[in-house]
Short mmCIF file of C-alpha atoms in Angstrom, two decimals:
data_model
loop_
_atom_site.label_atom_id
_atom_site.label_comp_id
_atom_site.label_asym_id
_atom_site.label_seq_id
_atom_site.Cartn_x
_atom_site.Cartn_y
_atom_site.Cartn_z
CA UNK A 420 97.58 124.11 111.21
CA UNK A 421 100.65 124.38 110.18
CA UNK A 422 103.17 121.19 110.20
CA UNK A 423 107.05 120.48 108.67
CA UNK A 424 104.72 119.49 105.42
CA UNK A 425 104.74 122.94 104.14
CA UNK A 426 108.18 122.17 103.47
CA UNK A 427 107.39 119.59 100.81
CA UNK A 428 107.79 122.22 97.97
CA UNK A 429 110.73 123.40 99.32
CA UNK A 430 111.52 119.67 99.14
CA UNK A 431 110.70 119.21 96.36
CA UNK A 432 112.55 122.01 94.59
CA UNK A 433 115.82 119.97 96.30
CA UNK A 434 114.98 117.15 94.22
CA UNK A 435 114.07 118.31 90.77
CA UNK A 436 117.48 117.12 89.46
CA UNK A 437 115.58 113.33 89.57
CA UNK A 438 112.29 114.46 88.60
CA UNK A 439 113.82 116.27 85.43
CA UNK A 440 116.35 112.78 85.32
CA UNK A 441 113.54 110.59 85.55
CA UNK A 442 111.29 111.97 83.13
CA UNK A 443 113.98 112.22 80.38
CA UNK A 444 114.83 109.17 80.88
CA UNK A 445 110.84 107.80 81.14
CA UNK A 446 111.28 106.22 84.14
CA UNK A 447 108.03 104.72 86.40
CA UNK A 448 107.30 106.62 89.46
CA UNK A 449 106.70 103.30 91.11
CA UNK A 450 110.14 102.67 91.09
CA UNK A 451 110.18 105.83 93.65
CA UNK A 452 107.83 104.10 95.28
CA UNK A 453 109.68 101.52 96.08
CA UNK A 454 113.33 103.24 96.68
CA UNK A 455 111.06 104.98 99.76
CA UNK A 456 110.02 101.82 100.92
CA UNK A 457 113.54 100.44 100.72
CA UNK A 458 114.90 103.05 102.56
CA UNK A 459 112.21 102.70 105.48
CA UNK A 460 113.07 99.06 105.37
CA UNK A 461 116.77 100.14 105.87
CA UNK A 462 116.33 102.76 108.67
CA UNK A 463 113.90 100.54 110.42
CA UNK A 464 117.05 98.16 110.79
CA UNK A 465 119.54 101.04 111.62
CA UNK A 466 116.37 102.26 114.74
CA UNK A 467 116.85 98.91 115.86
CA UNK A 468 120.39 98.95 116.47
CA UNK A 469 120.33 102.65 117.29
CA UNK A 470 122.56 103.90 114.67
CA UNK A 471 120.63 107.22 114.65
CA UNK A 472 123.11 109.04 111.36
CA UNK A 473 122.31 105.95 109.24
CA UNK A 474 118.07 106.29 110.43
CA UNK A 475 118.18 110.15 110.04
CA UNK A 476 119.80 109.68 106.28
CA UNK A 477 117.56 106.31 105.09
CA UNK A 478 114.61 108.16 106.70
CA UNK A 479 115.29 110.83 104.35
CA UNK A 480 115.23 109.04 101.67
CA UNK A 481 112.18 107.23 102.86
CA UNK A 482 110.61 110.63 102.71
CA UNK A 483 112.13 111.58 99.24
CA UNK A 484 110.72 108.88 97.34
CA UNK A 485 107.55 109.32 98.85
CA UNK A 486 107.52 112.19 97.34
CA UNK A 487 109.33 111.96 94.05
CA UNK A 488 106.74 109.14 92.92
CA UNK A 489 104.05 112.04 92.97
CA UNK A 490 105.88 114.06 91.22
CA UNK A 491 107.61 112.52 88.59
CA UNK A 492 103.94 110.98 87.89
CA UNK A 493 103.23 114.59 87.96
CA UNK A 494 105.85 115.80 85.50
CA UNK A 495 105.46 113.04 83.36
CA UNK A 496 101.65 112.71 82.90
CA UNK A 497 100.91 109.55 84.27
CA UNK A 498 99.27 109.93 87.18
CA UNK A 499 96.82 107.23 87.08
CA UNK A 500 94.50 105.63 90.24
CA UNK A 501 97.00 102.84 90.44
CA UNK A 502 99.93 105.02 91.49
CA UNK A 503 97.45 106.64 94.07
CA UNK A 504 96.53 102.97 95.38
CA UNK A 505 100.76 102.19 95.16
CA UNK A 506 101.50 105.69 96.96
CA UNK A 507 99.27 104.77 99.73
CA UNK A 508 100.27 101.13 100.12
CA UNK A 509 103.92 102.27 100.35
CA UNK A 510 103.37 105.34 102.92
CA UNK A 511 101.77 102.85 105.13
CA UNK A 512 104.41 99.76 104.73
CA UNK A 513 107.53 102.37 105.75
CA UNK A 514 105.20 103.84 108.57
CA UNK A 515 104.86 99.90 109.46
CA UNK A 516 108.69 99.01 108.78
CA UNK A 517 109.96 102.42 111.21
CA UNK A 518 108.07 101.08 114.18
CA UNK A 519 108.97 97.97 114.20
CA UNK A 520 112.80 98.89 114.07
CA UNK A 521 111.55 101.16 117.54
CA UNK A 522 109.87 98.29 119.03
CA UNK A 523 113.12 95.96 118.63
CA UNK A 524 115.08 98.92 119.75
CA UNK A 525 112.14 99.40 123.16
CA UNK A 526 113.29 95.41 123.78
CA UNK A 527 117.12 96.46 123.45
CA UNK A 528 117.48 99.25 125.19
CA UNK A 529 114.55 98.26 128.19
CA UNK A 530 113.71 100.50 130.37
CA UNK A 531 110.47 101.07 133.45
CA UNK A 532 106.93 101.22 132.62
CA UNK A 533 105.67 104.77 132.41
CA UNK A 534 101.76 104.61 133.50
CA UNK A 535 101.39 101.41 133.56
CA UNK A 536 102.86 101.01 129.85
CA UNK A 537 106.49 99.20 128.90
CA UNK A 538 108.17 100.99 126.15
CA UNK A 539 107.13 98.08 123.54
CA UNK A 540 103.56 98.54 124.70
CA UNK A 541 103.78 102.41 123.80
CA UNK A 542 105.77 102.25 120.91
CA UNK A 543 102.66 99.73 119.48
CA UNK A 544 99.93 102.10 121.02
CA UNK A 545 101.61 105.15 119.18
CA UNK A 546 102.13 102.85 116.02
CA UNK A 547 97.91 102.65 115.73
CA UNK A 548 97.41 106.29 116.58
CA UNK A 549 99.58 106.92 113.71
CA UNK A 550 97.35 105.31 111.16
CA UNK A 551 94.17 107.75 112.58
CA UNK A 552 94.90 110.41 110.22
CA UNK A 553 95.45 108.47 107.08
CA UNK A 554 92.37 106.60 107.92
CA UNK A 555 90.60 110.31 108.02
CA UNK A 556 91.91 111.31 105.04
CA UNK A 557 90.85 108.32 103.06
CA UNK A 558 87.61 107.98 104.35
CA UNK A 559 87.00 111.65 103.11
CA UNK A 560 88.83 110.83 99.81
CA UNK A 561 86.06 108.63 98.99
CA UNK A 562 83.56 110.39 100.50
CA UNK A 563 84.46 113.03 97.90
CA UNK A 564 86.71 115.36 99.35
CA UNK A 565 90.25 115.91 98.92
CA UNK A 566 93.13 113.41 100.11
CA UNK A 567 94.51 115.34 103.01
CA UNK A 568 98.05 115.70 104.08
CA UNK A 569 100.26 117.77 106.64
CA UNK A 570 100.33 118.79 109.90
CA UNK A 571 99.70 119.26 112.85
CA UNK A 572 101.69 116.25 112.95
CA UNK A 573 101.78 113.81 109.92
CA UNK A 574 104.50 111.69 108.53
CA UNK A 575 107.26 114.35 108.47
CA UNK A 576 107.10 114.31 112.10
CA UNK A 577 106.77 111.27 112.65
CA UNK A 578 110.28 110.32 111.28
CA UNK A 579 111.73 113.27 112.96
CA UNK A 580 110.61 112.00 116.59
CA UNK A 581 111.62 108.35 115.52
CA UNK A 582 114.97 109.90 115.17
CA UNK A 583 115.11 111.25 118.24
CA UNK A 584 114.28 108.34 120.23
CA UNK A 585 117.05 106.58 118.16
CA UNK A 586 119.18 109.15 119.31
CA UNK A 587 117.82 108.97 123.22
CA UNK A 588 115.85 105.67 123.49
CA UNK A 589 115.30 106.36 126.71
CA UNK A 590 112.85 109.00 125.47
CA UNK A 591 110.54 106.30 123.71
CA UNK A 592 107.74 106.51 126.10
CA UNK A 593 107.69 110.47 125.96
CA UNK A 594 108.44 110.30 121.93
CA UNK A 595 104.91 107.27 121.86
CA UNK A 596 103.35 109.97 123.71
CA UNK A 597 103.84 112.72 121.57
CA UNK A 598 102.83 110.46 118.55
CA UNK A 599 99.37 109.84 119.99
CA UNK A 600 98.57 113.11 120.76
CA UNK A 601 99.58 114.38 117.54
CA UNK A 602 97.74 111.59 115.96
CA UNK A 603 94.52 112.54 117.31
CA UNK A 604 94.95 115.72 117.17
CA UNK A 605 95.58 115.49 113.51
CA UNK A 606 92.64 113.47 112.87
CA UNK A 607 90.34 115.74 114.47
CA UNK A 608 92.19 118.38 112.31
CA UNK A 609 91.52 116.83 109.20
CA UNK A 610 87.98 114.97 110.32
CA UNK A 611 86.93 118.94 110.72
CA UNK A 612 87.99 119.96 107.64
CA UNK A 613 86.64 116.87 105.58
CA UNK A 614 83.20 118.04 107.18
CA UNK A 615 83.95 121.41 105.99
CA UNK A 616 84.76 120.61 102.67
CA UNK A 617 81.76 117.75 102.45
CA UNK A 618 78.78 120.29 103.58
CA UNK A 619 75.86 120.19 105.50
CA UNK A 620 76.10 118.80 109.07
CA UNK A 621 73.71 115.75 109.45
CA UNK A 622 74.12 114.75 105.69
CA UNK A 623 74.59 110.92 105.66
CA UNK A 624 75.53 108.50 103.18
CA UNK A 625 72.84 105.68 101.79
CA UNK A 626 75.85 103.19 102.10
CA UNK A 627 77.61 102.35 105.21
CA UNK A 628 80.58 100.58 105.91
CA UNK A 629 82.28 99.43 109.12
#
C-alpha cells in the first residue's frame, strides 16, 4: 500500500549534498544516527511546549538522519550488522522521545476523556501500537525475509500526525486514534507480506521464542 515512504528517494535525492560531503570527508554514518536522535530529542521538547514550527523542522531532521545513516553507509561501503542494530536502536529511541513530548503536552493542554480514555492514556495506547509494525518487520527479518518499511502508515506518518496535534492538541485523542489504526493496519500489511515472502502456510520454525 502505498504510504509518504515512497518519498524517501525523493528524499533522499534532497540530501545528497551530505551523503557526497560525508563520504569525502569519511565520516561514520553513526554520527547520522545520532544527529536523528538529537533532533527527536529536540522536537520531543518543542511537542511539549507546543511550538509546532520548531517540532515540524527538528522532526525533519529526525527523519533526515534516519535516513542519511543508510545511505552514507551505503555510499561509502560500510554497511556492516552493527549499523543495522544502531539504525534500529535509534528509530525506536526518537519514536520513544516524540511521544513523550505528546504525553507532557496531553497533561498541558488537558482536555475530556474520549471513550473512556484521557488524552495521556491514548497518547500511551497509540505509543505501543506504534511499535507493532517494527516488531513485524523484525520478526520476519530474522525469520529470513526482508526488513520491511513504508506505509500504510509507518514512521513518516507518524511525525506528520504528531505535528498536527502540536498544532491542535485538542486533536490528540483523534490523532492516538489514527495511530492505532494505522499501526495495525500496517502490521497486518507487512505480517501478510512476510508470509508471502517466507512460503508455505503452516511452515513452522523448530525454535520458538516468546
Amino acid at each position: 500500500m502505498s504510504s509518504l515512504y515512497a518519498l524517501k528517494p525523493w528524499y533522499t535525492r534532497r540530501l545528497h549534498r551530505f551523503v557526497d560531503g560525508a563520504v569525502a570527508r569519511g565520516t561514520s554514518p553513526d554520527l547520522f544516527t545520532a544527529v536523528g536522535v538529537a533532533g527527536a530529542a529536540l522536537a520531543g521538547v518543542a511537542i511539549a511546549l507546543g511550538w509546532w514550527p520548531a517540532a515540524l523542522v527538528l522532526l525533519a531532521v529526525r527523519l533526515a538522519g534516519a535516513n542519511l545513516d543508510g545511505a552514507v553507509a551505503r555510499a561509502r561501503g560500510v554497511a556492516r550488522p552493527w549499523g543495522f542494530v544502531l539504525n534500529e536502536l535509534g528509530d525506536r529511541v526518537s519514536d520513544l522521545l516524540m511521544f513523550a513530548g505528546l504525553a507532557v503536552l496531553a497533561v498541558r493542554t488537558g482536555g475530556d476523556a474520549v471513550a473512556g480514555l484521557t488524552p495521556l492514556a491514548w497518547v500511551l495506547v497509540a505509543a505501543t501500537a506504534a511499535t507493532l509494525p517494527t516488531f513485524v518487520s523484525l520478526a520476519g527479518a530474522g525469520a529470513g525475509a526482508p526488513r520491511l518499511n513504508g506505509g500504510p502508515f509507518g514512521k513518516t506518518e507518524r511525525c506528520a500526525f504528531a505535528v498536527l496535534a502540536t498544532v491542535v492538541p485538542t486533536l490528540l485523542p483523534g490523532v492516538a486514534v489514527v495511530v492505532v489504526v494505522g499501526s495495525v493496519l500496517t502490521g497486518v500489511v507487512r505480517a501478510l507480506e512476510v508470509h508471502h515472502v517466507l512460503g508455505a502456510p503452516g511452515a513452522r520454525s523448530t525454535e520458538g521464542g516468546a
